Amino acid sequence: MSEEAFVNKVIKGIGVSSGITTGKVYLLERGRVAIAKRRIREEYIEKEIQRFRHSTKSAVEELNDIKGAISDDGIRKHAFIIDAHMLILQDTLFLNDVIDTIRAERINAEWALDIVVSKFLAGFEKVEDAYLRERGQDIKYIYNRLIRIMVKGKESAIDANKGIKGKVIIVAHDLSPADTIQLNLNRISGFTTDVGGRTSHTSIVARALEIPAVVGVGNIASLVKNNDTLIVDGDDGIVIINPTKEVRKDYVAKQLRLKSQKREFLRIAKLKSETRDGFRLKVGANIELLAEMELVEQYGAGGIGLYRTEYLYLTRKTLPTENDHYHVYRKLAENSSLSYVTVRTLDIGGDKFVSHIEMPKEINPAMGLRAIRLCIKETGLFKAQLMGILRASAYGPLRILVPMVSGIGEVRTAKTILRECMDELKEKKIRFNEGIKIGVMIEVPSACMISDILAKEVDFFSIGTNDLIQYSLAIDRVNEYVSYLYEPLHPGVLRLIKQTVENAHANKIEVGLCGEMAGEPLYTPILLGLELDELSMNAYAIPRVKKIIRGLEQSYCKELLAEALTKDSAKEAEYMLRKEMGSLFPDDFIRCYEE
Ligand code: PEP
Ligand code: MG
């Protein structure tokens, strides 16, 4: 750290937990402990092994103490991360690896541990998917704890009360889950770390506790010192070191605005999703992790419209078993605040990859062996998931959603495989909901065009506009060069959605929409005009969308839709919409003036 303090230095990171905070830096410097590398004489090998074993026991005890000292219910829910660390510390494969290395190389325990952990980490570095790669962090946390114990004896707990007056912003190179849990969260108004991503544990905990956090900031821990002033903007993923008075004033105003907005949002969250003229529709949440359930309740979702199960596959080294699936889905099913929980079957392929599923190298993966196509080919994979869903369906309102359907054949095959799973369960006398609803995602243009045929085969539709726009407008959804063409209001897209809704209703089945479009308030009147039965979105978006729903009349939305459908392009439709919404909700939309 240079002696000269920064002024107004803006650093971009990843905003992982929403909100803005301004406060003093509390730097968590957990300096690296240098390890001594020593050769061990034959007669002392067993003693060295005992020393290592002893350190793992102490580490487990420490973690147990940390867990036992948690008094906050919100934090206790996340203690499973600590459990995972304790399991690794008791894992015989891991322990034996270190012990074998001590024996074979005749070296001290720290050195052996360093060799073993480096080997593990090198393996993790090669993993393609970000979530799994990040799990290497868990090994690092355990390594640091063990080394600290072996080198220095008992670790002194991080105590955010010491030397701190008022609330602080924690700045660290990295925070282990145990670090996060040990902190007195009442005294912490924000987090920022050099490393980490959206799916790192600290980010998950910060989000669940609604503490603003920006991670992956590069070298923030070496740029600041204690008592520097910091702004952490978790919405824009920005950290500002020593902001000037003017900037602070702006941010205080933004923070106040967000705070009162949030109070208002949480109030709206509890209200019905109903238009002024009595049209009701369901508002659901899209989730990826069980940890998001609390937010889902808080932000007023009536159900889960889309549970993306890919993360179940990303969070482990091997494929999830039927039991793994069952336990997760059962937790979802048992949540009494949700009237429906839609579990989407594996949608891997395209831009989503899992390292332990063998996938062919494809020139055009978005149109390749993806989602249901892969599941039909790898029936073992599909059946494990379906069996898990079916077994969990005995405990709550689960529904099955099949992604990427392009024709009736895929639906019929999926249903045949589902029936086989049901027969197997019946034979084993295992309970499940025999009337479980099965739906398909409508995200390929051909599925919209044959939605009259598909509607006779399934119980519900869920329109996935993220992919529907990609496939109908022929634009790669992850290609920044064509992102300007990604237009939800494109007349082609609107017509496809309209056709799908009409065909669903003509066949008396429900149709929802779960792409990003559902959570964008500007599009709410169009989606209301289309008469969708459900909108499912990121939980944070729910109150904002509910507010718009409650402020509109559906009859007016139908007129707006009709007008949008007369426009030649998305731009014209959007202009019209912004103008209307700007005058109806001046606080929520920037008005578009006629030139
Ligand atoms: C979609 O395609 O709109 C969708 C919701 O699914 P995903 O984004 O997971 O492909
Ligand atoms: Mg999709």
XYZ file of C-alpha atoms and ligand atoms in Angstrom:
606
model
C 0.000 0.000 0.000
C 1.451 3.328 -0.975
C 1.391 5.965 1.754
C -0.577 8.330 -0.440
C -4.237 7.596 0.010
C -6.435 7.275 -3.024
C -9.213 9.747 -3.611
C -12.334 8.765 -5.497
C -10.695 5.668 -6.918
C -13.354 3.574 -8.629
C -12.739 -0.140 -9.005
C -15.007 -2.475 -10.874
C -15.770 -5.931 -9.518
C -18.718 -8.293 -9.520
C -21.786 -7.090 -7.647
C -22.990 -10.234 -5.888
C -25.309 -8.835 -3.254
C -27.522 -5.872 -3.937
C -27.522 -2.577 -2.016
C -25.213 0.341 -1.347
C -23.184 1.061 1.736
C -20.667 3.699 2.762
C -18.347 3.068 5.672
C -14.906 2.646 7.117
C -12.621 -0.128 5.988
C -11.895 -2.993 8.316
C -9.083 -4.866 6.680
C -8.910 -8.541 7.428
C -5.291 -9.306 6.917
C -4.794 -12.938 7.438
C -1.155 -12.985 6.473
C 0.136 -16.137 4.892
C 1.998 -18.387 7.263
C 5.337 -19.432 5.828
C 5.766 -23.152 6.098
C 8.992 -24.821 7.038
C 10.016 -27.768 4.897
C 11.878 -30.384 6.873
C 13.076 -33.911 6.252
C 11.983 -36.287 9.013
C 14.122 -39.109 10.355
C 12.573 -42.590 10.116
C 12.043 -42.889 13.881
C 10.034 -39.631 14.007
C 7.687 -40.381 11.084
C 4.877 -41.810 13.261
C 5.117 -38.827 15.599
C 4.817 -36.475 12.639
C 1.751 -38.368 11.437
C 0.253 -38.030 14.919
C 0.950 -34.302 14.809
C -0.928 -34.061 11.520
C -3.842 -36.139 12.812
C -3.973 -33.979 15.893
C -4.147 -30.817 13.772
C -7.097 -32.165 11.772
C -8.906 -32.959 15.017
C -8.236 -29.457 16.327
C -9.477 -27.998 13.045
C -12.728 -29.953 13.336
C -13.079 -28.794 16.950
C -12.502 -25.184 15.934
C -15.118 -25.438 13.227
C -17.511 -27.088 15.654
C -16.992 -24.216 18.085
C -17.607 -21.691 15.332
C -20.780 -23.498 14.365
C -21.951 -23.807 17.955
C -21.454 -20.102 18.568
C -23.780 -19.025 15.782
C -26.732 -17.332 17.369
C -28.354 -15.850 14.284
C -30.928 -18.105 12.595
C -30.244 -16.605 9.190
C -26.576 -17.522 9.469
C -27.204 -20.936 10.995
C -28.860 -22.019 7.779
C -25.544 -21.592 6.026
C -23.580 -23.638 8.504
C -23.779 -26.603 6.132
C -20.712 -25.086 4.470
C -18.824 -25.583 7.727
C -20.137 -29.154 7.810
C -18.710 -29.695 4.343
C -15.301 -28.480 5.560
C -15.464 -30.805 8.554
C -16.268 -33.699 6.241
C -13.193 -32.994 4.114
C -11.093 -32.844 7.286
C -12.338 -36.311 8.201
C -12.149 -37.754 4.709
C -9.899 -40.805 4.798
C -8.778 -40.398 1.196
C -7.572 -36.874 1.897
C -5.986 -37.773 5.233
C -4.287 -40.880 3.861
C -2.924 -38.936 0.928
C -1.111 -36.603 3.319
C -0.023 -39.417 5.638
C 1.291 -41.500 2.714
C 3.235 -38.482 1.494
C 4.790 -37.954 4.947
C 5.833 -41.623 4.959
C 6.974 -41.917 1.367
C 8.855 -38.616 1.166
C 9.923 -38.558 4.827
C 8.938 -34.932 5.127
C 7.143 -32.849 7.732
C 3.358 -32.658 7.796
C 3.119 -29.049 6.526
C 5.217 -29.886 3.486
C 3.226 -33.052 2.778
C -0.036 -31.157 3.107
C 1.297 -28.504 0.752
C 2.140 -31.169 -1.863
C -1.250 -32.881 -1.603
C -3.247 -29.651 -1.677
C -1.253 -28.276 -4.627
C -2.096 -31.474 -6.502
C -5.814 -31.065 -5.703
C -5.793 -27.410 -6.665
C -4.065 -28.091 -9.966
C -6.898 -30.521 -10.709
C -9.521 -27.904 -9.850
C -7.821 -25.252 -12.012
C -8.464 -27.397 -15.079
C -12.170 -27.723 -14.422
C -14.150 -25.807 -17.007
C -17.170 -24.778 -15.047
C -16.795 -21.834 -12.730
C -18.771 -23.197 -9.808
C -16.787 -26.385 -9.529
C -13.507 -24.543 -10.039
C -14.406 -22.320 -7.139
C -14.839 -25.328 -4.868
C -11.038 -25.492 -4.903
C -11.350 -22.569 -2.488
C -12.774 -24.918 0.120
C -9.586 -26.964 0.006
C -7.558 -23.761 0.352
C -9.525 -22.705 3.440
C -8.912 -26.073 5.039
C -5.232 -25.938 4.118
C -4.837 -22.503 5.709
C -6.570 -23.613 8.878
C -4.432 -26.742 9.216
C -1.190 -24.900 8.534
C -2.094 -22.235 11.050
C -2.818 -24.860 13.670
C 0.404 -26.765 12.999
C 2.576 -23.681 12.896
C 1.043 -21.430 15.462
C -1.260 -23.493 17.588
C -4.759 -22.242 18.184
C -6.121 -19.634 15.838
C -7.475 -16.463 17.285
C -10.965 -15.907 16.034
C -11.684 -12.989 13.800
C -13.518 -10.637 15.998
C -15.145 -7.792 14.226
C -15.958 -6.166 17.558
C -12.353 -5.502 18.434
C -11.075 -2.106 17.519
C -14.201 -1.270 15.603
C -16.523 1.567 16.288
C -19.794 1.551 14.439
C -20.408 -0.438 11.305
C -17.591 -1.334 8.966
C -16.953 -2.675 5.525
C -14.919 -5.844 5.567
C -12.113 -5.859 3.015
C -10.167 -9.061 2.518
C -8.221 -10.937 -0.075
C -10.732 -13.706 0.437
C -13.126 -14.828 3.146
C -13.725 -18.434 4.017
C -17.276 -19.419 4.958
C -16.000 -19.897 8.519
C -14.556 -16.365 8.448
C -17.867 -14.976 7.274
C -19.844 -16.821 9.888
C -17.489 -15.788 12.697
C -17.893 -12.124 11.951
C -20.344 -10.161 14.002
C -22.623 -9.395 11.119
C -24.493 -6.730 13.063
C -21.387 -4.604 12.815
C -20.816 -5.164 9.139
C -22.417 -3.085 6.464
C -20.596 -4.473 3.429
C -18.084 -6.890 1.996
C -15.508 -6.586 -0.695
C -12.862 -9.122 -1.603
C -10.084 -9.533 -4.151
C -11.312 -12.916 -5.326
C -14.630 -14.749 -5.569
C -17.567 -14.963 -7.926
C -21.378 -14.989 -7.816
C -21.472 -18.583 -6.671
C -18.807 -18.381 -3.985
C -20.127 -19.151 -0.518
C -19.475 -15.666 0.811
C -21.549 -14.239 -2.006
C -24.386 -16.630 -1.252
C -24.310 -15.764 2.449
C -24.074 -12.027 1.714
C -27.072 -12.267 -0.594
C -29.094 -14.311 1.845
C -28.348 -11.786 4.613
C -28.757 -8.855 2.241
C -25.394 -7.289 2.990
C -24.086 -5.374 -0.049
C -21.065 -7.139 -1.511
C -18.696 -6.729 -4.419
C -16.192 -9.523 -5.041
C -13.511 -10.221 -7.626
C -12.191 -6.688 -7.221
C -8.620 -7.728 -8.051
C -6.392 -6.114 -5.458
C -8.631 -4.065 -3.201
C -7.084 -5.566 -0.045
C -3.689 -4.177 -0.969
C -5.019 -0.755 -1.994
C -6.815 0.214 1.192
C -5.906 0.576 4.833
C -8.016 0.541 7.976
C -10.259 3.553 8.342
C -10.196 4.482 4.668
C -13.702 5.324 3.534
C -15.320 3.032 1.038
C -18.492 2.937 -0.979
C -19.653 -0.552 -1.923
C -22.300 -0.547 -4.629
C -23.535 -4.130 -4.874
C -25.974 -3.248 -7.654
C -23.428 -1.820 -10.064
C -20.503 -3.939 -8.820
C -18.424 -0.877 -7.948
C -16.145 -0.003 -5.052
C -14.999 3.592 -4.525
C -12.009 4.275 -2.288
C -12.103 7.535 -0.323
C -14.917 9.189 -2.241
C -15.108 12.981 -2.228
C -17.883 14.743 -0.376
C -19.879 15.224 -3.572
C -19.686 11.555 -4.559
C -20.634 10.497 -1.029
C -23.591 12.805 -1.128
C -24.747 11.292 -4.417
C -24.403 7.800 -3.028
C -26.143 8.631 0.234
C -29.043 9.916 -1.855
C -28.977 6.754 -4.010
C -28.770 4.596 -0.887
C -31.725 6.351 0.737
C -33.677 6.021 -2.468
C -32.932 2.302 -2.645
C -33.739 1.792 1.029
C -37.138 3.391 0.887
C -37.741 1.664 -2.430
C -36.917 -1.657 -0.813
C -39.290 -1.030 2.106
C -41.976 -0.250 -0.406
C -41.057 -3.332 -2.487
C -41.304 -5.659 0.484
C -44.727 -4.228 1.224
C -45.818 -4.729 -2.393
C -44.321 -8.238 -2.388
C -47.034 -9.402 -0.011
C -49.859 -8.049 -2.163
C -51.826 -9.973 -4.770
C -50.655 -9.951 -8.371
C -53.847 -8.609 -9.814
C -54.615 -5.816 -12.258
C -56.988 -2.979 -11.388
C -59.723 -4.680 -13.380
C -59.330 -8.009 -11.594
C -57.098 -10.064 -13.933
C -54.978 -12.332 -11.772
C -51.847 -14.187 -12.740
C -49.283 -16.159 -10.817
C -45.911 -14.638 -10.099
C -43.184 -17.170 -9.523
C -39.448 -17.171 -8.941
C -36.575 -18.589 -10.961
C -33.972 -20.183 -8.721
C -30.739 -22.060 -9.055
C -29.851 -22.820 -5.455
C -31.779 -23.967 -2.398
C -30.115 -21.119 -0.524
C -32.335 -18.714 -2.449
C -35.526 -19.995 -0.844
C -35.639 -17.350 1.865
C -35.453 -14.565 -0.681
C -38.146 -16.247 -2.717
C -40.520 -16.075 0.261
C -39.510 -12.568 1.238
C -39.957 -11.199 -2.248
C -43.446 -12.574 -2.599
C -43.231 -15.478 -5.068
C -46.293 -17.704 -5.092
C -44.265 -20.626 -6.384
C -41.136 -21.633 -8.241
C -41.720 -21.216 -11.959
C -38.265 -22.441 -12.890
C -35.787 -24.373 -10.824
C -32.697 -24.680 -13.019
C -31.247 -27.993 -11.898
C -27.950 -27.578 -13.770
C -26.329 -26.308 -10.566
C -26.906 -29.678 -8.934
C -24.563 -31.104 -11.524
C -22.107 -28.245 -11.314
C -21.612 -28.472 -7.578
C -20.102 -31.929 -7.473
C -17.381 -33.973 -9.068
C -19.608 -36.912 -9.924
C -23.111 -37.096 -11.308
C -25.864 -36.631 -8.723
C -27.550 -39.869 -7.754
C -31.295 -40.444 -7.550
C -30.999 -39.872 -3.801
C -29.104 -36.602 -4.238
C -31.888 -35.362 -6.492
C -34.577 -36.602 -4.126
C -33.199 -34.818 -1.062
C -32.946 -31.441 -2.793
C -36.360 -31.619 -4.455
C -37.986 -32.809 -1.247
C -36.712 -29.698 0.545
C -38.315 -27.571 -2.157
C -41.532 -29.584 -2.115
C -41.903 -29.245 1.645
C -41.830 -25.455 1.620
C -45.370 -24.624 2.611
C -45.320 -21.069 1.275
C -45.097 -22.256 -2.338
C -48.165 -23.435 -4.186
C -46.131 -24.994 -7.023
C -42.506 -25.904 -7.637
C -41.403 -26.439 -11.228
C -38.322 -28.605 -11.525
C -36.755 -28.303 -14.937
C -34.941 -31.415 -16.035
C -31.293 -31.119 -16.967
C -30.621 -28.384 -19.527
C -26.935 -28.947 -20.043
C -25.231 -28.267 -23.373
C -25.288 -25.092 -25.432
C -23.539 -22.502 -23.281
C -23.917 -24.617 -20.125
C -21.325 -27.313 -19.569
C -20.523 -29.777 -16.852
C -17.063 -31.239 -16.874
C -18.056 -34.751 -15.807
C -20.638 -35.314 -18.516
C -18.958 -36.447 -21.704
C -20.144 -34.166 -24.467
C -19.107 -34.384 -28.088
C -17.163 -31.385 -29.416
C -19.738 -29.592 -31.515
C -19.275 -26.735 -33.945
C -22.638 -25.336 -32.999
C -23.450 -26.486 -29.449
C -26.552 -24.273 -29.082
C -28.134 -26.411 -31.750
C -26.463 -29.608 -30.681
C -26.897 -32.374 -28.173
C -28.489 -30.174 -25.561
C -31.108 -30.550 -22.791
C -33.837 -33.101 -23.595
C -31.842 -34.369 -26.579
C -29.010 -35.374 -24.262
C -31.409 -36.786 -21.639
C -33.088 -39.023 -24.194
C -29.699 -40.310 -25.321
C -28.359 -40.765 -21.798
C -31.428 -42.321 -20.222
C -29.572 -43.311 -17.050
C -28.845 -39.653 -16.365
C -32.458 -38.688 -17.094
C -33.984 -41.508 -15.055
C -31.950 -40.690 -11.937
C -33.364 -37.184 -12.043
C -36.945 -38.223 -12.827
C -36.927 -40.828 -10.047
C -35.670 -38.158 -7.623
C -38.441 -35.763 -8.681
C -41.132 -38.449 -8.489
C -40.108 -39.605 -5.022
C -40.033 -36.019 -3.764
C -43.444 -35.349 -5.343
C -45.028 -37.281 -2.460
C -44.125 -34.335 -0.211
C -45.392 -31.310 -2.099
C -46.597 -29.677 -5.311
C -43.743 -30.541 -7.673
C -44.138 -30.310 -11.452
C -41.754 -31.468 -14.167
C -40.601 -29.157 -16.936
C -38.764 -30.472 -20.000
C -36.476 -27.994 -21.785
C -35.585 -27.436 -25.451
C -38.425 -29.401 -26.973
C -38.526 -29.030 -30.754
C -41.043 -31.714 -31.729
C -43.665 -34.079 -30.421
C -41.326 -37.115 -30.544
C -39.167 -35.767 -27.746
C -42.201 -35.183 -25.551
C -43.563 -38.671 -26.136
C -40.196 -40.281 -25.442
C -39.763 -38.231 -22.275
C -43.210 -39.304 -21.119
C -42.454 -42.951 -21.859
C -39.294 -42.755 -19.755
C -41.288 -41.036 -17.006
C -43.868 -43.833 -17.088
C -41.080 -46.428 -16.794
C -39.829 -44.617 -13.695
C -43.352 -44.574 -12.263
C -43.733 -48.317 -12.875
C -40.436 -48.984 -11.152
C -41.501 -46.982 -8.106
C -44.862 -48.713 -7.981
C -43.150 -52.069 -8.087
C -40.904 -50.996 -5.215
C -43.983 -49.647 -3.424
C -42.442 -46.196 -3.124
C -44.902 -43.318 -2.792
C -45.106 -40.570 -5.416
C -47.722 -38.258 -6.917
C -49.236 -40.263 -9.771
C -50.925 -37.131 -11.104
C -47.702 -35.101 -11.274
C -47.938 -32.435 -13.977
C -45.501 -32.482 -16.850
C -44.871 -29.426 -18.979
C -42.530 -28.343 -21.742
C -40.458 -25.256 -22.255
C -41.424 -23.411 -25.384
C -38.120 -21.989 -26.505
C -37.618 -23.276 -30.042
C -39.699 -21.591 -32.790
C -40.966 -24.944 -34.095
C -42.464 -25.624 -30.646
C -44.468 -22.382 -30.894
C -45.680 -23.342 -34.333
C -46.847 -26.772 -33.214
C -48.003 -25.584 -29.797
C -51.535 -26.779 -30.672
C -50.141 -30.317 -31.038
C -47.865 -30.113 -27.985
C -50.693 -28.735 -25.832
C -52.587 -32.012 -26.229
C -49.631 -33.952 -24.909
C -48.686 -31.977 -21.766
C -50.189 -30.233 -18.723
C -48.567 -26.819 -19.079
C -46.195 -24.655 -21.111
C -43.435 -22.373 -19.932
C -42.098 -19.987 -22.549
C -38.334 -19.505 -22.342
C -37.750 -16.234 -24.120
C -33.980 -16.278 -23.550
C -33.685 -19.150 -25.968
C -36.767 -18.386 -28.021
C -35.261 -15.023 -28.971
C -31.902 -16.657 -29.664
C -33.375 -19.289 -31.950
C -36.040 -17.212 -33.682
C -33.840 -14.187 -34.386
C -30.736 -16.316 -35.011
C -28.580 -14.492 -32.492
C -26.225 -16.218 -30.132
C -27.361 -15.183 -26.634
C -23.799 -15.045 -25.336
C -22.268 -13.257 -28.310
C -21.699 -9.601 -27.420
C -21.348 -8.601 -31.092
C -24.970 -9.424 -31.857
C -26.490 -8.536 -28.501
C -28.008 -5.377 -30.009
C -30.294 -7.694 -31.999
C -31.648 -9.344 -28.861
C -35.131 -7.836 -28.987
C -37.994 -9.223 -26.906
C -40.435 -6.870 -28.649
C -39.473 -8.026 -32.136
C -42.763 -8.591 -33.992
C -41.598 -12.111 -34.826
C -41.107 -12.913 -31.131
C -44.434 -11.348 -30.095
C -46.302 -13.344 -32.729
C -44.667 -16.593 -31.610
C -45.604 -15.964 -27.977
C -49.156 -14.960 -28.906
C -49.653 -18.080 -30.982
C -48.383 -20.245 -28.125
C -50.671 -18.660 -25.522
C -53.705 -18.977 -27.790
C -53.001 -22.629 -28.509
C -52.435 -23.390 -24.830
C -55.708 -21.773 -23.830
C -57.644 -23.362 -26.681
C -56.495 -26.676 -25.195
C -57.215 -25.580 -21.625
C -53.675 -25.741 -20.333
C -51.757 -23.044 -18.447
C -48.938 -21.132 -20.035
C -46.255 -19.204 -18.182
C -43.177 -17.250 -19.240
C -39.874 -17.656 -17.422
C -37.240 -15.924 -19.569
C -35.560 -12.680 -18.424
C -38.320 -10.804 -20.264
C -40.741 -11.742 -17.446
C -38.775 -9.711 -14.873
C -38.486 -6.534 -16.939
C -41.288 -4.127 -15.870
C -41.345 -2.403 -19.248
C -42.670 -5.586 -20.824
C -45.249 -6.294 -18.099
C -48.185 -4.644 -19.955
C -47.410 -6.658 -23.085
C -47.276 -9.907 -21.101
C -50.536 -9.004 -19.344
C -52.099 -8.244 -22.706
C -50.999 -11.652 -23.924
C -52.954 -13.190 -21.036
C -50.146 -15.338 -19.720
C -51.147 -17.349 -16.642
C -47.810 -16.997 -14.909
C -44.655 -14.904 -14.984
C -41.564 -16.358 -13.360
C -38.486 -14.271 -12.677
C -35.480 -13.548 -10.477
C -36.911 -13.015 -6.958
C -35.616 -9.427 -6.671
C -37.652 -8.419 -9.731
C -40.981 -9.610 -8.302
C -42.083 -6.516 -6.304
C -41.244 -4.182 -9.181
C -43.275 -6.263 -11.614
C -46.101 -6.698 -9.094
C -46.254 -2.944 -8.678
C -46.766 -2.498 -12.420
C -49.330 -5.315 -12.591
C -51.332 -3.717 -9.787
C -51.201 -0.312 -11.432
C -52.560 -1.439 -14.804
C -55.867 -2.519 -16.289
C -55.728 -5.627 -18.399
C -58.149 -4.179 -20.954
C -55.678 -1.339 -21.511
C -52.803 -3.864 -21.765
C -54.666 -5.675 -24.520
C -54.922 -2.405 -26.424
C -51.201 -1.793 -25.922
C -50.409 -5.290 -27.162
C -52.607 -4.802 -30.209
C -50.777 -1.571 -30.936
C -47.363 -3.157 -30.395
C -48.310 -5.861 -32.868
C -48.982 -3.253 -35.546
C -45.406 -1.953 -35.276
C -42.892 -2.966 -37.921
C -39.976 -3.257 -35.549
C -39.020 -3.775 -31.906
C -37.690 -0.213 -31.765
C -41.029 1.304 -32.674
C -42.877 -0.955 -30.212
C -40.427 -0.073 -27.471
C -40.718 3.645 -28.123
C -44.489 3.450 -27.889
C -44.272 1.394 -24.716
C -41.749 3.665 -22.997
C -43.900 6.665 -23.733
C -47.021 5.056 -22.298
C -45.305 3.595 -19.250
C -43.365 6.835 -18.669
C -46.569 8.799 -18.322
C -48.355 6.116 -16.276
C -45.469 5.410 -13.903
C -43.236 8.506 -13.957
C -41.202 7.267 -10.969
C -40.371 3.957 -12.576
C -39.634 4.756 -16.205
C -37.629 7.435 -17.888
C -40.040 9.194 -20.156
C -39.506 9.124 -23.913
C -40.296 12.514 -25.422
C -41.336 13.082 -29.011
C -38.511 14.681 -30.930
C -35.000 -19.411 -21.345
O -34.414 -19.940 -22.280
O -35.714 -18.395 -21.461
C -34.894 -19.973 -19.978
C -35.630 -19.507 -18.993
O -33.995 -20.961 -19.761
P -32.392 -20.755 -19.674
O -32.129 -19.280 -19.571
O -31.970 -21.520 -18.485
O -31.919 -21.360 -20.968
Mg -33.624 -21.911 -22.156
